[in-house]
Each structure stands twice: as structure tokens, then as C-alpha cells.
XYZ file of C-alpha atoms in Angstrom:
517
model
C -0.146 0.096 0.264
C 1.528 3.365 -0.981
C 2.507 5.627 2.094
C 0.126 8.479 2.693
C 1.639 11.906 2.535
C 0.765 12.821 5.915
C 2.104 9.692 7.353
C 5.490 10.775 5.901
C 5.136 14.366 7.300
C 4.106 12.866 10.780
C 7.086 10.487 10.740
C 9.592 13.788 9.962
C 7.866 15.369 12.771
C 8.267 12.974 15.472
C 11.965 12.314 14.190
C 12.498 16.698 14.629
C 10.400 17.134 17.906
C 12.368 13.965 19.609
C 15.785 15.555 18.687
C 14.636 18.969 19.635
C 13.257 18.005 23.348
C 16.483 15.983 23.964
C 14.955 12.418 25.476
C 17.143 10.630 27.751
C 15.753 7.482 25.914
C 15.104 7.377 22.013
C 13.779 3.802 21.769
C 11.957 1.865 24.307
C 8.940 -0.500 24.429
C 6.406 -1.493 26.982
C 9.015 -4.492 27.647
C 11.221 -2.214 29.108
C 9.023 -1.700 32.154
C 8.841 -3.425 35.063
C 6.605 -6.401 35.554
C 3.588 -5.307 36.983
C 3.503 -1.842 35.935
C 0.426 -0.429 35.147
C -0.604 1.831 31.534
C -4.102 3.312 31.665
C -5.998 6.265 30.805
C -8.337 8.192 32.950
C -11.596 10.662 32.934
C -13.445 12.286 36.224
C -17.250 11.769 36.872
C -18.589 15.432 36.293
C -16.225 16.047 33.183
C -17.346 12.486 31.327
C -20.535 11.067 32.860
C -23.499 13.795 31.968
C -27.014 12.416 33.323
C -26.517 15.222 35.458
C -29.996 15.507 36.484
C -31.094 11.951 36.051
C -31.834 8.927 38.592
C -31.574 10.682 41.639
C -28.202 12.841 41.163
C -28.293 15.930 43.116
C -25.948 19.358 41.985
C -22.446 19.325 43.223
C -20.919 22.111 43.601
C -19.159 21.472 39.950
C -22.957 21.696 38.439
C -23.536 25.320 40.067
C -19.766 26.446 39.242
C -20.470 25.432 35.408
C -23.909 27.119 35.562
C -22.856 30.212 36.858
C -21.141 31.168 33.518
C -17.680 29.170 33.556
C -16.557 28.565 30.087
C -18.530 30.436 28.478
C -22.150 28.694 28.869
C -21.408 24.660 28.455
C -21.745 22.667 31.453
C -21.493 18.729 32.301
C -24.851 18.212 32.240
C -24.403 15.994 29.378
C -20.686 15.963 29.091
C -19.467 12.943 26.774
C -22.599 10.640 28.035
C -20.343 8.100 29.789
C -23.170 7.739 31.835
C -25.333 5.884 28.979
C -22.171 4.821 26.872
C -19.776 3.105 29.552
C -20.070 -0.203 27.590
C -18.649 1.482 24.526
C -15.871 3.078 26.328
C -14.584 0.163 27.951
C -14.785 -1.581 24.653
C -12.343 1.001 23.418
C -10.095 0.858 26.360
C -10.380 -3.012 25.681
C -9.130 -2.969 22.347
C -6.496 -0.172 23.057
C -5.074 -2.492 25.154
C -5.277 -0.527 28.703
C -4.532 -1.974 31.706
C -6.397 0.507 33.593
C -9.129 3.065 33.751
C -8.710 5.918 36.212
C -12.280 7.474 36.996
C -14.051 9.095 39.854
C -16.709 8.516 41.913
C -19.884 11.494 42.037
C -20.812 11.918 45.711
C -23.692 13.492 44.527
C -24.755 10.514 42.385
C -24.093 7.784 45.044
C -25.183 9.753 48.136
C -27.368 12.917 47.213
C -27.644 14.506 50.375
C -24.256 14.428 51.303
C -24.653 11.751 53.751
C -27.055 8.925 54.545
C -28.941 7.301 52.157
C -27.650 5.639 49.341
C -29.079 6.111 45.770
C -29.778 2.794 44.263
C -29.169 4.142 40.957
C -25.810 5.594 41.462
C -25.203 2.339 42.913
C -26.283 0.697 40.026
C -23.977 2.541 37.861
C -20.746 2.404 39.439
C -21.294 -1.565 40.383
C -22.170 -1.805 36.406
C -19.250 0.346 35.233
C -16.452 -1.496 37.513
C -17.950 -5.032 35.817
C -17.895 -4.366 32.971
C -13.961 -2.974 33.284
C -13.414 -6.233 35.187
C -15.017 -8.713 32.538
C -12.204 -7.013 30.073
C -9.243 -7.119 32.188
C -8.965 -3.763 33.036
C -8.556 -2.315 36.561
C -10.225 0.298 37.967
C -8.282 2.822 39.520
C -11.090 4.669 41.577
C -10.435 8.380 42.955
C -13.409 9.563 45.585
C -13.265 13.166 44.847
C -12.466 15.732 42.005
C -13.925 19.101 42.859
C -17.245 17.839 42.878
C -18.739 17.806 46.523
C -22.366 17.617 46.808
C -23.649 21.260 46.857
C -25.604 20.699 49.967
C -22.887 20.327 51.946
C -21.479 23.586 50.609
C -25.044 24.948 51.507
C -24.898 23.815 54.743
C -21.559 24.584 56.253
C -18.824 25.468 53.503
C -17.714 22.177 52.379
C -14.114 22.084 52.730
C -13.817 25.363 54.840
C -15.254 23.261 57.456
C -14.167 20.708 59.637
C -17.641 18.750 59.477
C -16.306 17.844 55.841
C -13.640 15.661 57.412
C -16.643 13.137 58.666
C -18.863 13.209 56.233
C -16.040 12.473 53.617
C -15.047 9.436 55.457
C -18.819 8.387 55.707
C -18.796 8.691 51.928
C -15.525 6.773 51.626
C -16.649 3.905 53.741
C -19.620 3.338 51.448
C -17.735 3.089 48.708
C -15.343 0.951 50.310
C -18.161 -1.468 51.426
C -20.057 -1.601 48.560
C -17.011 -1.527 45.540
C -13.967 -2.408 47.630
C -14.180 -6.019 46.658
C -13.070 -5.175 42.954
C -10.948 -2.103 43.443
C -7.205 -2.627 43.749
C -6.192 1.098 43.960
C -8.068 4.226 45.574
C -7.152 7.522 45.463
C -9.002 9.955 48.024
C -8.926 13.610 46.859
C -7.768 14.622 43.598
C -4.821 16.973 43.684
C -5.504 18.947 46.721
C -2.717 21.474 46.441
C -4.135 22.677 43.270
C -8.152 22.355 44.689
C -6.936 24.689 47.635
C -5.286 27.293 45.595
C -7.530 27.479 42.396
C -10.693 27.081 43.958
C -10.065 29.179 47.466
C -7.564 31.561 46.562
C -8.035 32.103 43.005
C -11.726 31.020 42.182
C -11.200 29.536 38.759
C -12.326 26.314 39.902
C -15.784 25.226 41.620
C -16.722 26.173 44.668
C -15.039 29.832 43.239
C -13.828 31.587 46.221
C -11.812 34.210 46.578
C -11.512 37.850 48.048
C -10.303 41.118 46.654
C -7.490 42.069 45.307
C -6.955 38.369 44.475
C -8.199 35.682 42.289
C -11.376 36.291 39.538
C -13.625 39.159 39.513
C -16.517 37.131 39.736
C -16.096 35.656 43.462
C -18.719 36.509 45.756
C -17.833 34.297 48.549
C -14.457 33.409 50.367
C -11.119 34.817 51.630
C -7.646 34.310 49.871
C -5.629 35.310 52.343
C -6.828 32.123 54.895
C -9.095 29.461 52.953
C -6.827 27.608 51.204
C -4.468 27.035 53.861
C -7.706 25.910 55.798
C -9.013 23.830 53.050
C -5.639 21.893 52.550
C -5.463 21.192 56.220
C -8.918 20.034 56.451
C -8.436 17.556 53.403
C -5.525 15.956 55.085
C -7.220 15.223 58.161
C -9.960 13.754 55.824
C -7.592 11.825 53.793
C -5.677 10.254 56.655
C -8.872 9.530 58.479
C -9.991 7.860 55.564
C -6.988 6.096 55.457
C -7.011 4.690 58.805
C -10.454 3.650 58.291
C -9.688 1.726 54.907
C -6.683 -0.049 56.774
C -8.686 -1.076 59.939
C -11.962 -2.502 58.589
C -11.211 -3.351 54.827
C -7.834 -3.377 53.414
C -6.870 -7.025 55.162
C -9.783 -8.439 53.412
C -10.060 -6.541 49.845
C -6.032 -6.272 49.723
C -6.378 -2.982 47.534
C -4.321 -0.228 47.930
C -4.660 3.436 49.025
C -3.383 6.872 48.393
C -3.816 10.372 47.292
C -3.169 12.632 44.066
C -0.724 15.442 44.195
C -0.009 17.924 41.495
C 3.363 18.959 40.856
C 4.588 21.714 38.198
C 8.233 21.468 36.853
C 10.276 24.686 38.474
C 13.460 25.959 36.839
C 14.647 29.992 37.711
C 13.787 32.518 35.302
C 17.455 33.561 35.418
C 20.631 32.320 36.959
C 20.390 34.959 39.493
C 20.857 33.179 43.204
C 17.465 34.872 43.927
C 15.494 33.265 41.358
C 16.900 29.770 42.230
C 16.109 30.335 45.759
C 12.877 31.211 44.511
C 12.595 27.787 42.514
C 12.670 26.181 46.160
C 9.991 28.122 47.727
C 7.757 27.202 44.901
C 8.585 23.577 45.149
C 7.634 23.674 49.111
C 4.602 25.907 48.626
C 2.943 23.704 45.790
C 4.263 20.136 46.513
C 5.619 20.210 50.179
C 2.344 21.858 51.425
C 0.755 18.419 50.790
C 3.682 16.148 50.364
C 5.844 17.144 53.886
C 2.572 16.460 56.025
C 2.223 13.162 54.338
C 5.877 12.072 54.596
C 7.231 14.114 57.297
C 3.814 14.756 59.245
C 4.506 18.847 59.032
C 4.280 21.721 56.898
C 7.787 23.005 55.265
C 9.584 25.199 57.655
C 9.531 28.036 54.781
C 5.386 27.977 54.579
C 5.388 28.457 58.521
C 7.764 31.464 58.618
C 5.883 33.051 55.948
C 2.371 32.278 56.547
C 2.447 32.333 60.080
C -0.624 32.247 62.078
C -3.125 31.960 59.068
C -1.393 28.661 58.810
C -3.013 25.964 60.921
C -0.811 23.844 63.230
C -1.133 20.090 63.487
C -1.599 18.646 66.729
C 0.627 15.807 67.832
C -1.982 13.284 67.541
C -2.895 14.746 63.897
C 0.741 14.674 62.924
C 0.805 11.500 63.571
C -2.160 10.406 61.848
C -1.387 12.050 58.724
C 2.193 11.050 58.355
C 2.507 8.047 56.374
C -1.152 7.929 55.703
C -0.621 6.588 52.281
C 0.275 3.251 50.413
C 1.289 4.728 47.187
C 1.399 8.679 45.773
C -0.270 9.767 42.854
C 1.094 12.476 40.592
C -0.215 14.783 38.272
C 1.996 16.898 36.261
C 1.697 18.670 32.703
C 4.424 21.503 32.382
C 7.297 23.182 33.046
C 7.236 26.677 34.266
C 9.944 29.387 35.032
C 10.144 30.802 38.555
C 11.065 34.799 39.509
C 12.092 35.628 42.897
C 9.460 37.943 44.570
C 10.268 38.271 48.125
C 9.159 42.086 48.201
C 5.613 40.435 48.409
C 6.192 39.321 52.004
C 5.881 43.356 52.987
C 2.500 43.570 51.867
C -0.211 43.609 54.610
C -2.863 41.466 52.917
C -1.235 38.196 51.318
C -2.416 35.720 49.763
C -0.663 32.350 48.736
C 1.281 33.720 45.696
C 2.361 36.624 47.776
C 3.491 34.431 50.883
C 5.446 32.380 48.257
C 7.764 35.336 47.623
C 7.889 33.870 44.115
C 6.415 34.583 40.692
C 5.308 31.687 38.756
C 6.103 32.849 35.136
C 3.261 31.025 33.113
C 2.643 31.157 29.631
C -1.345 30.721 30.075
C -2.055 30.586 26.239
C -0.365 27.127 26.602
C -3.642 25.796 28.562
C -5.166 25.914 25.228
C -2.322 25.746 22.448
C -0.351 23.275 23.902
C 2.305 22.777 26.711
C 5.928 22.694 25.977
C 7.557 19.370 25.701
C 10.398 19.386 28.998
C 10.330 15.759 30.297
C 13.050 16.365 32.198
C 11.248 18.240 34.404
C 9.100 15.128 35.069
C 12.363 13.035 35.614
C 13.315 15.704 38.068
C 10.074 15.595 39.813
C 10.277 11.566 40.408
C 14.004 12.146 41.395
C 12.921 14.624 43.869
C 10.390 12.231 45.517
C 12.904 9.974 45.516
C 15.997 11.744 47.629
C 13.361 13.849 49.672
C 10.573 11.652 50.200
C 12.368 8.084 50.889
C 11.283 6.775 47.266
C 7.595 6.164 47.917
C 5.336 3.901 45.141
C 4.222 7.060 42.566
C 1.538 6.233 40.154
C 1.556 9.133 37.405
C -2.080 9.197 37.357
C -2.361 12.442 35.236
C -0.104 13.542 31.807
C -0.886 14.561 28.731
C -0.876 17.195 26.022
C -3.727 19.622 25.037
C -4.991 21.527 22.101
C -7.901 23.821 21.085
C -10.675 21.367 20.148
C -11.084 20.896 16.634
C -11.875 18.033 13.773
C -8.185 17.013 13.270
C -7.298 13.760 14.558
C -3.785 13.577 13.659
C -2.919 14.865 16.951
C 1.122 14.766 16.051
C 1.731 16.978 19.152
C 0.156 14.852 21.670
C 2.142 11.843 20.137
C 5.398 13.822 20.582
C 4.528 14.526 24.020
C 3.445 11.174 25.099
C 6.406 9.646 23.707
C 8.810 12.285 25.465
C 7.320 11.444 29.004
C 6.653 7.732 28.774
C 10.293 7.776 27.916
C 11.088 9.850 31.042
C 9.249 7.562 33.376
C 11.278 4.743 32.126
C 14.486 6.836 32.576
C 13.333 7.514 36.004
C 12.720 3.816 36.685
C 16.122 3.304 35.435
C 17.587 5.652 38.355
C 16.198 3.862 40.725
C 12.688 5.813 40.915
C 9.840 4.093 42.718
C 7.399 4.363 39.526
C 4.563 1.695 39.456
C 2.141 3.025 36.882
C 1.093 5.870 34.191
C -2.262 6.996 33.328
C -2.827 9.748 29.892
C -4.864 11.979 30.689
C -7.400 11.608 29.131
C -9.265 8.757 27.278
C -11.822 10.968 25.681
C -12.202 14.664 25.173
C -14.400 15.638 28.066
C -15.573 18.945 30.029
C -12.172 20.421 30.868
C -11.661 22.410 34.349
C -9.832 25.279 32.028
C -11.703 25.556 29.353
C -14.818 23.633 29.335
C -15.099 22.079 25.911
C -12.884 24.982 24.162
C -9.695 22.266 24.622
C -9.244 18.334 24.346
C -6.801 15.972 25.667
C -8.219 13.147 24.719
C -6.707 10.259 22.805
C -10.657 9.650 21.398
C -12.175 12.697 19.648
C -15.825 13.051 20.753
C -18.306 14.984 18.349
C -20.770 17.034 20.260
C -22.376 18.167 17.252
C -23.469 14.603 16.734
C -26.243 13.729 19.547
C -25.199 10.264 19.739
C -21.920 11.506 20.593
C -19.843 9.099 18.818
C -15.892 8.660 19.619
C -13.412 8.415 17.130
C -9.572 7.434 17.861
C -7.100 9.923 17.281
C -3.118 9.243 16.107
C -2.542 9.143 19.647
C -5.212 6.423 20.399
C -3.277 4.215 17.917
C -0.129 5.255 18.714
C -0.730 4.332 22.608
C -2.111 1.184 21.282
C 0.874 0.365 19.208
C 2.791 0.943 22.556
C 0.597 -0.967 24.733
C 0.696 -3.703 22.158
C 4.594 -4.643 22.351
C 5.397 -1.803 19.248
C 8.911 -0.417 19.465
C 9.008 3.498 20.185
C 11.893 5.293 18.548
C 12.051 8.558 16.829
C 11.110 6.696 13.297
C 8.447 4.968 14.970
C 5.369 4.468 12.552
C 1.470 3.310 13.305
C 0.102 2.784 9.818
C -3.160 4.166 9.923
C -6.615 4.438 7.905
C -6.486 6.667 5.330
C -9.787 8.441 6.729
C -7.911 9.456 9.893
C -7.852 13.008 8.672
C -11.077 14.900 9.473
C -14.111 14.377 11.588
C -16.257 15.345 8.272
C -14.944 12.316 6.252
C -15.849 9.803 9.487
C -19.384 11.703 9.787
C -19.874 10.735 5.677
C -18.659 7.119 6.575
C -21.125 6.495 9.347
C -24.048 8.194 7.035
C -23.042 5.141 4.729
C -23.053 2.177 7.170
């Protein structure tokens, strides 16, 4: 068969791109990874399920936030309708060759009032999804929380700003352990609590959208940016640790699962070679990652945070420190991009300070990259994994989100995503060979979903979802074929090529084909 022009074009671009990013490993296959290493892909409940008003589900803070005008009008009411299309999606996973599917449970769907009675329809849906995955040999990697507690708890006592959330979260988690735990091998409690606390309670850019002037989004009507981020992260750590204690005491021995929490990590580099910027990188690491990782591993917040934040940073009692320290069997890691850091110690002289001012550093970020694509800097991920090895005792790490964004369009030839994944999976292998204790890797995301930043304007998916078709059909992108090629044992190198059907170039062509079936 004659090679299509775009296959040659893609091959050339991959060769040039890999040469440009300077991969530590320029050829590898799945066989190079340790036995038992898990490869998967992920989504989360509000972003993928839809059926927001069906079968007894109550509104979550995500619903309220989205309906408040976030992302220019679109919401997750329908999302990409995995609630009704889960069997089709699991079939796609099986055909791709995934070991695991990472998804979250909607607290509002399972326990609509936040506490008390379990919704039978919610229970049925998650049982069906888990059973469908297992019947296809796919492990469920389950997150209990992804920015989406029931709105009723937000209305009652403010959600995570209240210590009451600790007990309600633990009770919700116990229901999940009881009804699903016999089939779930990996649990994570809260997704990226460090980003949740900062983004949702200081900047106001994610649900429930808290902030206060002069900080954060102009649309915030609730919150206190100077105190709430620290209070929220503290309460999340206590809820997480209490849940881990419960799981270990009552369920782990008979269910044999593992439990952890998922943290977000930027890659940081100094904006210049000046000593001040180099030192600012260390503060940024302490504030963004150490804020959660230090208590979990060492039992307390970083010293620089205690000094800079002062009395606004909650303190752990001796008992709480002992509870939080070591409260994980593994740590989940989310990483997408490297940013530069510039010294800003002058912010510490401000009378009114938020998280960014307390850090005394300025994150130099190209916000357009959240739409146009992240720069490919795989060494940033290697360095983060090396930090976990050197600073935190080399705990088991699962990279649970990593992937490339692009403006949502009709192109299925996502060369940039292939380039990105090839580089970052190679970086994970390099880290493993350097002694880092990495156990798994999950691509974000399986499908183009309703994104936290950008709604439906952007996409991370291995599969394109045609939102203009009421059936919401899924179409594999080049990256889906590439990932499947890798998962099924194919060699990945600078000239790797997956032979694709010639109709992959546009969704328009695919629509025409569907109409002729």
C-alpha cells in the first residue's frame, strides 16, 4: 500500500520533535518497564458522565460553578454521556489494550444528600461500570473526589472550609469501600488537593469558586483568599488520613487494595541564573508540592511555609501529625508542564497576602499553553520523580495524569500529543532506571471531556467526541493508535510509525462514512 503524504509528514515531525526535546531514552517498548507496571487512561465524573439531572443525582459544586457561566456557557449536564455509553467506552479501552481505567465517583450521584441514604441508581451505575471493566481485564483505579462535593454540604457549612467535612467525607468513603472495595485494587481519596485549595479558594478559578479582593477572579462573591486555601488543604489532609486509617483498619486486610492521594506537581526552573531566582524555585517547590507532601511523609508543613504564612497556617496537633504522617500506600502524581520562577520576596511586605504573595515568588506561566499546547519538557517529570526519591524516601508513585492539550478541532492527527506522550513515557522509564519507584502511568484523558480549564474549548483526549452529533460518537486520534501500538508491544523510537487508515484526517470524512453504514 502506498504510504500517505501525511504519514511521511508525521514521521518527519516526530523525528524532529524528539531530537529537539533531547529525550534521555530515544527507543523503548513496553517490555522495558518492570513487570506489573500499569498503563491506563483516565477521566473524572463531572467531566465525562453527563446525566447530571437523572436517576437521583443531586447538584454538586461543579454543577453550580459551571451553570454560573464558567467556560462561556457549556456545562457537564451531558458532558460526553459516559453514564449511558460506558459499555462502548470500555470496549474502546479493551481494544486499545489498557491495563487500567482511572475514573472518579460522583459523591452527589451515590449519596445525593451528602450523608445518609445511598442512591440505588448511583450504586447500580458504578457497580455496572466496575464489573464491565473487570470483565474486559481492566483494573478500576478509583478516585473518591474530584472538585465535586454535593452542593448541599456547601450550602450547609461551606464544604471544605469546615472541619465537618472530615467526617462526612470519611462516611462517604466508607460506603464506597463497602460496596465496591472487593473489586477495586487502587483507591485515591482527593484529586490534586494542592491545586484545589489554591485554585478554588484563593484564585476562584475552579469550583466552588472562592476568593476575595484584591486576589483571584473578579466574579467571586464568597471566600477569603488569605486564609481559606490553608484551611481547606488542612481539612483535606485530615479527611484523607482519617479515611486511610478507616480503610486500613476495616477493609484492607480482606480486600487487599491500596490507598493513596494524588498531588499536582509543576516542573520549576529559575527565570534567570540569579541566586534570588534559584532560591525562589525552592520556595515554589515547598509551597506547591511540599505543602501536601511534607505532612504526608514528614508529619508537618515545610518550615518556609510556617515562617511566611504565620498564624494563618493551621497547626497539626501531635495526634493529627501522627495520623497524617505515612497515610498512604502510594502517591499519585499529576504533571503537565514546566514553568519558570522569578523571585518576588518583596510581596512578603504586603499587609494583605494570599498564597502567591506568601510564597515570595512569581510563577512565569504562558497561560495560552492551556489552549495551544504545553512545551515538551520531559526532564521536568524526571526531576520531580527524583525529588520524591531524594526528599520523601522514594515512595511508590503512580503518574495518574499526564497529557497534551490542544484547541478542540476536527483534526484527528494530533502529532503534538504523540510527541508529548513519547517524550514523557520515556522520561518515566529513565526515572525508573535511575531508581525511582514508579509503578504506573495514566494518560489524561481517554476522551475529550469537559475540561476544568476551558470547558469544551480544549481537548486532551485520545479519542475525539463529536459534540455536534447527538449520538456523541467517539473517534480514535493518531495518539490512540500510537498508545495502542505501544501497549501491544510495539517499539517506540524516533521513526516509529503506526499505519493508520487514510480516512483519519477529518471528522467530516468520518461523519460521511457513518451515514453510509
